[in-house]
Coordinates of N, CA and C in Angstrom, one line a residue:
M1 N 65.5 117.9 136.6 CA 66.1 119.1 136.2 C 67.1 119.6 137.2
T2 N 66.8 119.4 138.5 CA 67.7 119.9 139.6 C 69.0 119.1 139.5
G3 N 68.9 117.8 139.2 CA 70.1 117.0 139.1 C 71.0 117.5 138.0
V4 N 70.4 117.8 136.9 CA 71.2 118.3 135.7 C 71.9 119.6 136.1
L5 N 71.2 120.5 136.8 CA 71.8 121.8 137.2 C 73.0 121.5 138.2
L6 N 72.8 120.6 139.1 CA 73.8 120.3 140.1 C 75.0 119.8 139.4
V7 N 74.9 118.9 138.4 CA 76.0 118.3 137.7 C 76.7 119.5 136.9
Y8 N 75.9 120.3 136.3 CA 76.4 121.4 135.5 C 77.3 122.3 136.3
F9 N 76.9 122.7 137.5 CA 77.6 123.6 138.3 C 78.7 122.9 139.1
A10 N 78.5 121.7 139.5 CA 79.5 121.0 140.3 C 80.7 120.4 139.5
W11 N 80.5 120.1 138.2 CA 81.5 119.4 137.4 C 82.8 120.2 137.3
P12 N 82.8 121.5 137.1 CA 84.1 122.2 137.0 C 84.8 122.2 138.4
V13 N 84.1 122.3 139.5 CA 84.7 122.2 140.8 C 85.3 120.8 141.0
A14 N 84.6 119.8 140.7 CA 85.1 118.4 140.9 C 86.3 118.1 140.0
Q15 N 86.2 118.6 138.7 CA 87.3 118.4 137.8 C 88.6 119.2 138.3
G16 N 88.4 120.4 138.7 CA 89.5 121.2 139.3 C 90.1 120.5 140.5
A17 N 89.3 120.0 141.4 CA 89.8 119.3 142.5 C 90.6 118.0 142.2
W18 N 90.1 117.3 141.1 CA 90.8 116.1 140.7 C 92.2 116.5 140.1
Y19 N 92.3 117.5 139.3 CA 93.6 118.0 138.8 C 94.5 118.4 139.9
A20 N 94.0 119.2 140.8 CA 94.8 119.7 141.9 C 95.3 118.6 142.8
Q21 N 94.5 117.6 143.0 CA 95.0 116.5 143.8 C 96.2 115.8 143.3
Q22 N 96.4 115.9 142.0 CA 97.6 115.3 141.4 C 98.9 116.0 141.8
A23 N 98.8 117.2 142.3 CA 99.9 117.9 142.8 C 100.1 117.8 144.3
D24 N 99.3 117.0 145.0 CA 99.4 117.0 146.4 C 100.7 116.5 147.0
S25 N 101.4 115.6 146.4 CA 102.7 115.1 146.9 C 103.7 116.1 146.8
V26 N 103.7 116.9 145.8 CA 104.7 118.0 145.6 C 104.4 119.1 146.6
V27 N 103.2 119.5 146.7 CA 102.8 120.6 147.7 C 103.2 120.1 149.1
S28 N 102.9 118.9 149.5 CA 103.2 118.4 150.8 C 104.7 118.3 151.0
G29 N 105.5 118.0 150.0 CA 106.9 118.0 150.1 C 107.5 119.4 150.3
L30 N 106.9 120.3 149.6 CA 107.4 121.7 149.8 C 107.0 122.2 151.1
R31 N 105.8 121.9 151.6 CA 105.4 122.3 153.0 C 106.3 121.7 154.0
G32 N 106.7 120.5 153.8 CA 107.5 119.7 154.8 C 109.0 120.0 154.7
G33 N 109.4 120.8 153.7 CA 110.8 121.1 153.6 C 111.6 120.0 152.9
R34 N 111.0 119.1 152.3 CA 111.7 118.0 151.6 C 112.1 118.5 150.2
R35 N 113.2 117.9 149.7 CA 113.6 118.2 148.4 C 112.6 117.5 147.4
V36 N 112.2 118.3 146.4 CA 111.3 117.8 145.4 C 112.0 117.9 144.0
D37 N 111.8 116.8 143.3 CA 112.4 116.7 142.0 C 111.8 117.8 141.0
L38 N 112.6 118.3 140.2 CA 112.2 119.4 139.3 C 111.1 118.9 138.3
A39 N 111.2 117.7 137.8 CA 110.2 117.1 136.9 C 108.9 116.9 137.6
D40 N 108.9 116.5 138.8 CA 107.7 116.4 139.6 C 107.1 117.7 139.9
T41 N 107.9 118.7 140.1 CA 107.4 120.1 140.3 C 106.7 120.7 139.1
V42 N 107.4 120.5 138.0 CA 106.8 121.0 136.7 C 105.5 120.2 136.4
A43 N 105.4 118.9 136.7 CA 104.2 118.2 136.4 C 103.1 118.7 137.4
A44 N 103.4 119.0 138.6 CA 102.5 119.5 139.6 C 101.9 120.9 139.2
I45 N 102.8 121.7 138.6 CA 102.4 123.0 138.2 C 101.4 122.9 137.0
E46 N 101.7 121.9 136.1 CA 100.9 121.7 134.9 C 99.5 121.2 135.4
A47 N 99.5 120.3 136.4 CA 98.2 119.8 137.0 C 97.4 120.9 137.6
F48 N 98.1 121.8 138.3 CA 97.4 123.0 138.9 C 96.9 123.9 137.8
N49 N 97.7 124.1 136.7 CA 97.2 124.9 135.6 C 95.9 124.3 135.0
D50 N 95.8 123.0 134.9 CA 94.6 122.4 134.4 C 93.5 122.6 135.4
A51 N 93.8 122.5 136.7 CA 92.8 122.7 137.7 C 92.2 124.1 137.7
V52 N 93.1 125.1 137.5 CA 92.6 126.5 137.4 C 91.8 126.7 136.1
R53 N 92.2 126.1 135.0 CA 91.4 126.2 133.8 C 90.0 125.6 134.0
A54 N 89.9 124.5 134.7 CA 88.6 123.8 135.0 C 87.8 124.6 136.0
D55 N 88.5 125.1 137.1 CA 87.8 125.8 138.1 C 88.6 127.1 138.5
P56 N 88.3 128.2 137.8 CA 89.1 129.4 138.1 C 88.7 130.2 139.3
S57 N 88.3 129.5 140.3 CA 87.9 130.2 141.6 C 89.1 130.8 142.3
A58 N 88.7 131.7 143.2 CA 89.7 132.4 144.0 C 90.6 131.4 144.8
M59 N 89.9 130.5 145.4 CA 90.6 129.5 146.3 C 91.6 128.6 145.5
M60 N 91.2 128.3 144.3 CA 92.0 127.4 143.4 C 93.3 128.2 143.0
R61 N 93.1 129.5 142.7 CA 94.2 130.3 142.3 C 95.2 130.6 143.5
L62 N 94.6 130.7 144.7 CA 95.5 130.9 145.9 C 96.2 129.6 146.2
S63 N 95.6 128.4 145.9 CA 96.3 127.2 146.1 C 97.4 127.0 145.1
R64 N 97.2 127.4 143.8 CA 98.2 127.3 142.8 C 99.4 128.3 143.2
S65 N 99.1 129.4 143.8 CA 100.1 130.4 144.1 C 101.0 129.8 145.2
E66 N 100.5 129.0 146.1 CA 101.3 128.3 147.1 C 102.3 127.4 146.5
L67 N 101.9 126.6 145.5 CA 102.8 125.7 144.8 C 103.8 126.5 144.0
L68 N 103.4 127.5 143.3 CA 104.3 128.3 142.5 C 105.4 129.0 143.4
V69 N 105.0 129.6 144.5 CA 105.9 130.3 145.3 C 106.9 129.3 146.0
G70 N 106.3 128.1 146.4 CA 107.2 127.1 147.0 C 108.2 126.6 146.0
A71 N 107.8 126.4 144.8 CA 108.7 125.9 143.8 C 109.8 127.0 143.4
A72 N 109.4 128.2 143.5 CA 110.3 129.3 143.1 C 111.3 129.7 144.1
V73 N 110.9 129.8 145.4 CA 111.8 130.2 146.4 C 112.1 129.1 147.4
G74 N 111.6 127.9 147.2 CA 111.7 126.8 148.1 C 113.1 126.1 148.0
F75 N 113.0 124.8 148.0 CA 114.1 124.0 148.1 C 114.6 123.5 146.8
N76 N 114.0 123.8 145.7 CA 114.4 123.3 144.4 C 115.2 124.3 143.6
R77 N 116.5 124.2 143.6 CA 117.3 125.1 142.9 C 117.7 124.6 141.6
A78 N 117.2 123.5 141.1 CA 117.5 123.0 139.8 C 116.9 123.8 138.7
A79 N 115.8 124.5 139.0 CA 115.1 125.3 137.9 C 116.0 126.6 137.6
A80 N 115.9 127.0 136.4 CA 116.6 128.2 135.9 C 116.0 129.4 136.6
D81 N 116.8 130.5 136.7 CA 116.4 131.7 137.3 C 115.2 132.3 136.6
S82 N 115.2 132.2 135.2 CA 114.1 132.7 134.4 C 112.8 131.9 134.7
E83 N 113.0 130.6 134.9 CA 111.8 129.8 135.2 C 111.2 130.2 136.6
R84 N 112.1 130.4 137.6 CA 111.6 130.7 138.9 C 111.0 132.1 138.9
E85 N 111.5 133.1 138.1 CA 110.9 134.4 138.0 C 109.5 134.3 137.3
K86 N 109.4 133.4 136.3 CA 108.1 133.2 135.7 C 107.1 132.7 136.7
W87 N 107.5 131.7 137.5 CA 106.6 131.2 138.5 C 106.2 132.3 139.5
L88 N 107.1 133.1 139.9 CA 106.8 134.2 140.8 C 105.8 135.2 140.2
R89 N 106.0 135.5 139.0 CA 105.0 136.4 138.3 C 103.6 135.8 138.2
E90 N 103.6 134.5 137.9 CA 102.3 133.8 137.8 C 101.7 133.8 139.2
A91 N 102.5 133.6 140.2 CA 102.0 133.5 141.6 C 101.4 134.9 142.0
E92 N 102.1 136.0 141.6 CA 101.6 137.3 141.9 C 100.3 137.6 141.3
A93 N 100.1 137.1 140.0 CA 98.8 137.3 139.3 C 97.8 136.5 140.0
D94 N 98.1 135.2 140.4 CA 97.1 134.4 141.1 C 96.7 135.0 142.4
L95 N 97.7 135.5 143.2 CA 97.4 136.1 144.5 C 96.6 137.4 144.3
S96 N 96.9 138.2 143.4 CA 96.1 139.4 143.2 C 94.6 139.0 142.8
A97 N 94.5 138.1 141.9 CA 93.1 137.7 141.6 C 92.4 136.9 142.7
G98 N 93.1 136.0 143.3 CA 92.5 135.3 144.4 C 92.1 136.1 145.6
L99 N 93.0 137.0 146.0 CA 92.7 137.9 147.2 C 91.6 138.9 146.8
G100 N 91.4 139.2 145.6 CA 90.3 140.0 145.2 C 88.9 139.3 145.5
G101 N 89.0 137.9 145.4 CA 87.8 137.2 145.7 C 87.6 136.8 147.1
V102 N 88.7 136.5 147.8 CA 88.6 136.1 149.2 C 89.7 136.9 150.0
P103 N 89.4 138.1 150.3 CA 90.5 139.0 150.9 C 90.9 138.7 152.4
A104 N 90.1 137.9 153.1 CA 90.4 137.7 154.5 C 91.3 136.5 154.7
R105 N 92.4 136.4 154.0 CA 93.4 135.3 154.0 C 94.8 135.9 154.4
G106 N 95.1 136.0 155.7 CA 96.3 136.6 156.1 C 97.6 136.0 155.5
V107 N 97.6 134.6 155.4 CA 98.8 134.0 154.9 C 99.0 134.3 153.4
A108 N 97.9 134.4 152.7 CA 98.0 134.7 151.3 C 98.5 136.2 151.1
W109 N 98.1 137.1 152.0 CA 98.6 138.5 151.9 C 100.1 138.5 152.2
L110 N 100.5 137.7 153.1 CA 101.9 137.6 153.4 C 102.7 137.0 152.3
R111 N 102.1 136.0 151.6 CA 102.7 135.3 150.5 C 102.9 136.4 149.3
L112 N 101.9 137.2 149.1 CA 102.0 138.3 148.1 C 103.1 139.2 148.5
A113 N 103.3 139.6 149.7 CA 104.4 140.5 150.1 C 105.7 139.8 149.8
V114 N 105.8 138.5 150.1 CA 107.1 137.8 149.9 C 107.4 137.7 148.4
V115 N 106.4 137.5 147.6 CA 106.5 137.4 146.1 C 107.0 138.8 145.6
R116 N 106.4 139.8 146.0 CA 106.8 141.2 145.5 C 108.2 141.5 146.0
E117 N 108.6 141.1 147.2 CA 109.9 141.4 147.7 C 110.9 140.6 146.9
A118 N 110.6 139.3 146.5 CA 111.5 138.5 145.7 C 111.6 139.1 144.3
L119 N 110.6 139.6 143.8 CA 110.6 140.2 142.4 C 111.3 141.6 142.3
E120 N 110.9 142.4 143.3 CA 111.3 143.8 143.2 C 112.3 144.3 144.3
G121 N 112.5 143.5 145.3 CA 113.3 143.9 146.4 C 112.4 144.7 147.3
A122 N 113.0 145.3 148.3 CA 112.2 146.1 149.3 C 111.6 147.3 148.5
S123 N 110.3 147.4 148.6 CA 109.7 148.5 147.8 C 108.4 148.8 148.5
P124 N 107.8 150.0 148.2 CA 106.5 150.3 148.8 C 105.4 149.3 148.5
R125 N 105.5 148.6 147.3 CA 104.5 147.6 147.0 C 104.5 146.4 147.9
V126 N 105.6 146.2 148.7 CA 105.6 145.1 149.7 C 104.9 145.5 151.0
V127 N 104.9 146.7 151.3 CA 104.3 147.1 152.6 C 102.8 146.9 152.7
A128 N 102.1 147.3 151.7 CA 100.6 147.2 151.8 C 100.1 145.7 152.0
P129 N 100.6 144.7 151.3 CA 100.2 143.4 151.6 C 100.7 142.8 152.9
L130 N 101.8 143.3 153.3 CA 102.4 142.9 154.6 C 101.5 143.4 155.7
L131 N 101.1 144.7 155.7 CA 100.2 145.2 156.7 C 98.8 144.6 156.6
R132 N 98.3 144.3 155.4 CA 97.0 143.6 155.2 C 97.1 142.2 155.9
S133 N 98.3 141.5 155.7 CA 98.4 140.2 156.3 C 98.3 140.3 157.9
I134 N 98.8 141.4 158.4 CA 98.8 141.6 159.9 C 97.3 141.8 160.3
A135 N 96.6 142.6 159.5 CA 95.2 143.0 159.8 C 94.3 141.8 159.7
T136 N 94.5 140.9 158.7 CA 93.6 139.8 158.5 C 93.9 138.5 159.1
S137 N 95.1 138.4 159.7 CA 95.4 137.1 160.4 C 94.8 137.2 161.8
P138 N 94.3 136.0 162.2 CA 93.5 136.1 163.5 C 94.3 136.4 164.7
V139 N 95.5 136.0 164.8 CA 96.3 136.2 166.1 C 97.2 137.4 166.0
V140 N 97.7 137.7 164.8 CA 98.8 138.7 164.7 C 98.4 140.1 165.2
P141 N 97.1 140.6 165.0 CA 96.8 142.0 165.5 C 97.0 142.1 167.0
R142 N 96.7 141.0 167.7 CA 96.9 141.0 169.2 C 98.4 141.0 169.5
L143 N 99.2 140.5 168.7 CA 100.7 140.4 169.0 C 101.4 141.6 168.5
W144 N 100.9 142.3 167.5 CA 101.6 143.5 166.9 C 101.9 144.6 167.9
P145 N 101.1 145.1 168.8 CA 101.5 146.1 169.7 C 102.6 145.8 170.6
T146 N 102.7 144.5 171.0 CA 103.8 144.1 171.9 C 105.1 144.1 171.1
R147 N 105.1 144.0 169.8 CA 106.3 144.0 169.0 C 106.9 145.4 168.8
L148 N 106.0 146.4 168.9 CA 106.4 147.8 168.7 C 107.2 148.2 169.9

């Protein structure tokens, strides 16, 4: 009985990880600043969409947001502006949901501030996640007073 329960609860996580792994080369390319083909980027986004459907955990949504933001504001300018805006809106939704589950992620808060700034320009909605990123990042609070 224990084995059945283990498989039942572990299957969505394993399936989500398998789908997310299909996007690894694109995510690595975006992290490394390499040019990534638009078709590969769209396929990676679809793989992450499948991963989130299989495992809608906070961490999976934060991982998908990294890909979406990288694709939208990164090095791939072959995508239409409307497509990039759609990716940013999806990333904002993923970040909001993901940070609701695991709020102690300084880089994710910073990513949310960047997404909101890209969508709305400088606005009060950018300040709160920016300050939260400073508060939740391990090193930044110690550096902040010296920057003032």
